[in-house]
Short mmCIF file of C-alpha atoms and ligand atoms in Angstrom, two decimals:
data_model
loop_
_atom_site.label_atom_id
_atom_site.label_comp_id
_atom_site.label_asym_id
_atom_site.label_seq_id
_atom_site.Cartn_x
_atom_site.Cartn_y
_atom_site.Cartn_z
CA MET A 541 26.64 0.43 -23.71
CA ASN A 542 27.00 -0.63 -20.71
CA PHE A 543 27.54 -3.84 -17.89
CA ALA A 544 24.35 -4.01 -17.23
CA HIS A 545 22.85 -4.12 -20.35
CA ASN A 546 25.18 -7.00 -21.02
CA ARG A 547 24.39 -8.87 -17.88
CA ALA A 548 20.61 -7.87 -17.55
CA PHE A 549 19.94 -9.71 -20.75
CA ASP A 550 22.57 -11.31 -22.23
CA VAL A 551 23.09 -9.04 -24.95
CA PRO A 552 26.46 -9.77 -26.77
CA ASP A 553 29.34 -7.57 -27.80
CA ASP A 554 27.28 -6.90 -30.93
CA ASP A 555 25.87 -2.70 -31.43
CA ALA A 556 23.25 -4.60 -34.14
CA ALA A 557 22.28 -7.28 -31.45
CA PHE A 558 22.31 -4.70 -28.93
CA GLU A 559 19.70 -2.22 -31.30
CA ARG A 560 16.78 -5.64 -31.49
CA VAL A 561 16.98 -6.58 -27.39
CA ALA A 562 16.48 -3.00 -27.10
CA GLN A 563 13.63 -2.38 -29.79
CA PHE A 564 11.71 -5.97 -27.59
CA VAL A 565 12.65 -4.55 -24.85
CA MET A 566 13.20 -0.20 -23.85
CA PRO A 567 8.78 0.78 -23.90
CA ASP A 568 6.97 2.87 -26.66
CA GLY A 569 7.90 6.95 -27.01
CA GLU A 570 10.51 6.02 -22.84
CA SER A 571 13.56 5.66 -24.09
CA ARG A 572 14.95 8.89 -22.49
CA VAL A 573 13.66 7.40 -18.72
CA TRP A 574 14.01 4.02 -19.88
CA ASN A 575 18.32 5.20 -21.00
CA ASN A 576 18.52 7.04 -16.95
CA ALA A 577 17.40 4.52 -15.54
CA ILE A 578 20.40 1.74 -17.39
CA MET A 579 22.70 4.78 -16.63
CA GLU A 580 21.25 4.74 -12.99
CA LEU A 581 21.88 0.51 -12.53
CA GLY A 582 24.96 0.94 -14.01
CA GLY A 583 25.85 3.74 -12.12
CA VAL A 584 24.65 2.30 -8.92
CA ALA A 585 25.21 -1.90 -8.89
CA CYS A 586 26.36 -2.95 -12.68
CA GLY A 587 29.97 -1.07 -12.83
CA LYS A 588 33.39 -2.89 -13.48
CA THR A 589 32.69 -5.59 -10.12
CA PRO A 590 29.00 -5.54 -9.93
CA GLN A 591 27.03 -5.26 -6.27
CA CYS A 592 24.32 -7.32 -7.17
CA ASP A 593 23.39 -8.27 -3.73
CA GLU A 594 25.54 -5.33 -1.65
CA ALA A 595 22.72 -2.09 -3.46
CA GLY A 596 19.92 -4.34 -3.80
CA CYS A 597 19.22 -4.26 -7.31
CA PRO A 598 16.63 -4.62 -8.67
CA TRP A 599 17.03 -6.46 -11.53
CA ARG A 600 18.08 -9.78 -9.11
CA ARG A 601 14.85 -11.64 -10.45
CA TRP A 602 15.18 -11.28 -13.79
CA CYS A 603 19.31 -11.01 -14.30
CA HIS A 604 21.17 -13.52 -16.51
CA ALA A 605 24.00 -12.69 -14.89
CA TYR A 606 22.49 -13.04 -11.94
CA GLU A 607 20.81 -16.41 -12.41
CA THR A 608 23.77 -18.04 -14.07
CA GLY A 609 26.86 -16.20 -12.60
CA ASP A 610 28.24 -15.09 -15.33
CA PHE A 611 29.32 -11.93 -14.43
CA THR A 612 31.50 -11.63 -18.11
CA ALA A 613 31.47 -7.79 -20.13
CA PRO A 614 32.75 -6.80 -23.23
CA ASP A 615 35.07 -4.60 -20.81
CA VAL A 616 35.61 -7.49 -18.29
CA PRO A 617 36.55 -10.93 -20.09
CA THR A 618 37.52 -12.30 -16.97
CA GLN A 619 35.04 -13.60 -14.65
CA PRO A 620 35.50 -10.87 -11.84
CA SER A 621 37.15 -13.14 -8.32
CA PHE A 622 34.21 -12.21 -5.96
CA GLU A 623 32.16 -14.48 -8.36
CA GLY A 624 30.86 -16.93 -5.41
CA SER A 625 28.62 -19.84 -6.16
CA ARG A 626 25.92 -18.61 -3.77
CA ARG A 627 25.10 -15.56 -5.52
CA GLN A 628 24.58 -18.04 -8.52
CA PHE A 629 22.85 -20.62 -6.18
CA ARG A 630 20.75 -17.34 -4.79
CA GLY A 631 19.21 -15.89 -8.81
CA ARG A 632 18.71 -20.07 -8.71
CA VAL A 633 16.14 -19.71 -6.39
CA ILE A 634 14.74 -16.80 -7.67
CA ARG A 635 14.84 -18.16 -11.31
CA VAL A 636 13.10 -21.70 -10.27
CA LEU A 637 9.90 -19.98 -8.20
CA GLY A 638 9.88 -18.03 -11.06
CA GLU A 639 8.14 -20.69 -12.44
CA TYR A 640 5.96 -21.76 -9.98
CA ASP A 641 2.81 -19.92 -7.83
CA GLU A 642 4.88 -22.05 -4.97
CA LEU A 643 7.04 -24.76 -3.69
CA SER A 644 8.09 -27.11 -1.09
CA LEU A 645 12.29 -27.25 0.45
CA ASP A 646 11.72 -30.35 -1.48
CA GLU A 647 10.52 -29.73 -4.52
CA LEU A 648 12.94 -26.79 -5.22
CA GLY A 649 16.43 -27.90 -3.01
CA PRO A 650 16.69 -30.36 -6.81
CA ARG A 651 15.59 -28.01 -8.75
CA VAL A 652 17.83 -25.66 -7.27
CA ARG A 653 20.95 -27.97 -7.25
CA VAL A 654 21.33 -31.53 -8.49
CA ASP A 655 22.77 -32.73 -5.63
CA TYR A 656 20.67 -31.17 -3.57
CA GLY A 657 21.30 -33.19 -0.28
CA GLY A 658 23.49 -33.60 2.61
CA ASP A 659 26.10 -30.53 3.44
CA THR A 660 24.23 -28.99 1.08
CA GLY A 661 20.26 -29.80 1.51
CA GLU A 662 17.55 -28.63 3.84
CA ASP A 663 20.34 -26.54 5.90
CA TRP A 664 21.43 -24.58 3.01
CA LEU A 665 19.60 -24.30 1.41
CA ARG A 666 17.41 -23.03 4.04
CA GLY A 667 20.22 -20.25 4.29
CA LEU A 668 19.54 -19.28 1.48
CA LEU A 669 15.94 -18.64 1.57
CA SER A 670 16.49 -16.52 4.62
CA ASP A 671 19.20 -14.56 2.66
CA LEU A 672 16.07 -13.73 0.51
CA GLU A 673 13.78 -12.89 2.26
CA GLY A 674 15.39 -10.74 3.93
CA ASP A 675 16.99 -8.68 0.74
CA GLU A 676 12.95 -9.21 0.44
CA LEU A 677 12.65 -11.42 -2.01
CA VAL A 678 11.60 -14.40 -1.35
CA SER A 679 8.64 -15.68 1.72
CA VAL A 680 8.62 -18.37 2.98
CA ALA A 681 6.12 -19.63 5.29
CA GLU A 682 4.96 -22.95 7.45
CA THR A 683 1.98 -23.82 5.93
CA GLN A 684 0.21 -27.18 6.73
CA ASN A 685 2.35 -29.46 3.65
CA GLY A 686 5.16 -28.37 6.01
CA VAL A 687 7.71 -24.79 4.20
CA VAL A 688 6.97 -23.60 1.24
CA ALA A 689 8.84 -20.42 -0.40
CA ARG A 690 7.35 -18.30 -3.19
CA LEU A 691 8.65 -14.72 -4.77
CA ARG A 692 7.64 -11.33 -3.54
CA GLU A 693 4.69 -9.46 -5.01
S1 SF4 B 1762 21.98 -8.88 -10.84
FE1 SF4 B 1762 23.87 -8.65 -10.54
S2 SF4 B 1762 25.12 -8.62 -12.75
FE2 SF4 B 1762 22.56 -8.14 -12.63
S3 SF4 B 1762 21.89 -5.93 -13.72
FE3 SF4 B 1762 22.52 -6.28 -10.57
S4 SF4 B 1762 23.89 -5.56 -10.67
FE4 SF4 B 1762 24.17 -6.08 -12.83
#
């Protein structure tokens, strides 16, 4: 098991639990491809200190660690020091948008943080969305109803 397994799927450090998850997510007859992909993910992006954004990890949209900000793993029991809340909120934006076709900023903001407003209001959210657009994860458009955001196809 490598860090990517634990972080990406929220698998506890337990062989039986890992086996169950692997059975569930591994495509039938593709175990070799799957294992290679996980090894690659671990080598390129999800090492001891994960490089989620820096390496453009393709799993960010679905990753449990990216959403929650908890990047601990069995061999990395303490939170890596680089972790900042910005990444955590990026993950939340992605997760919330995954539940809707699109959302206006007024609809999205309060779903991303309960204290939406003030210094962490619309300008803050636009900044996050701009980063996510740059990473080609989200698209933002002006519509008759104002600015709306959605996940990129
Ligand atoms: S998003 Fe980050 S934590 Fe999740 S699998 Fe990718 S590199 Fe690892």
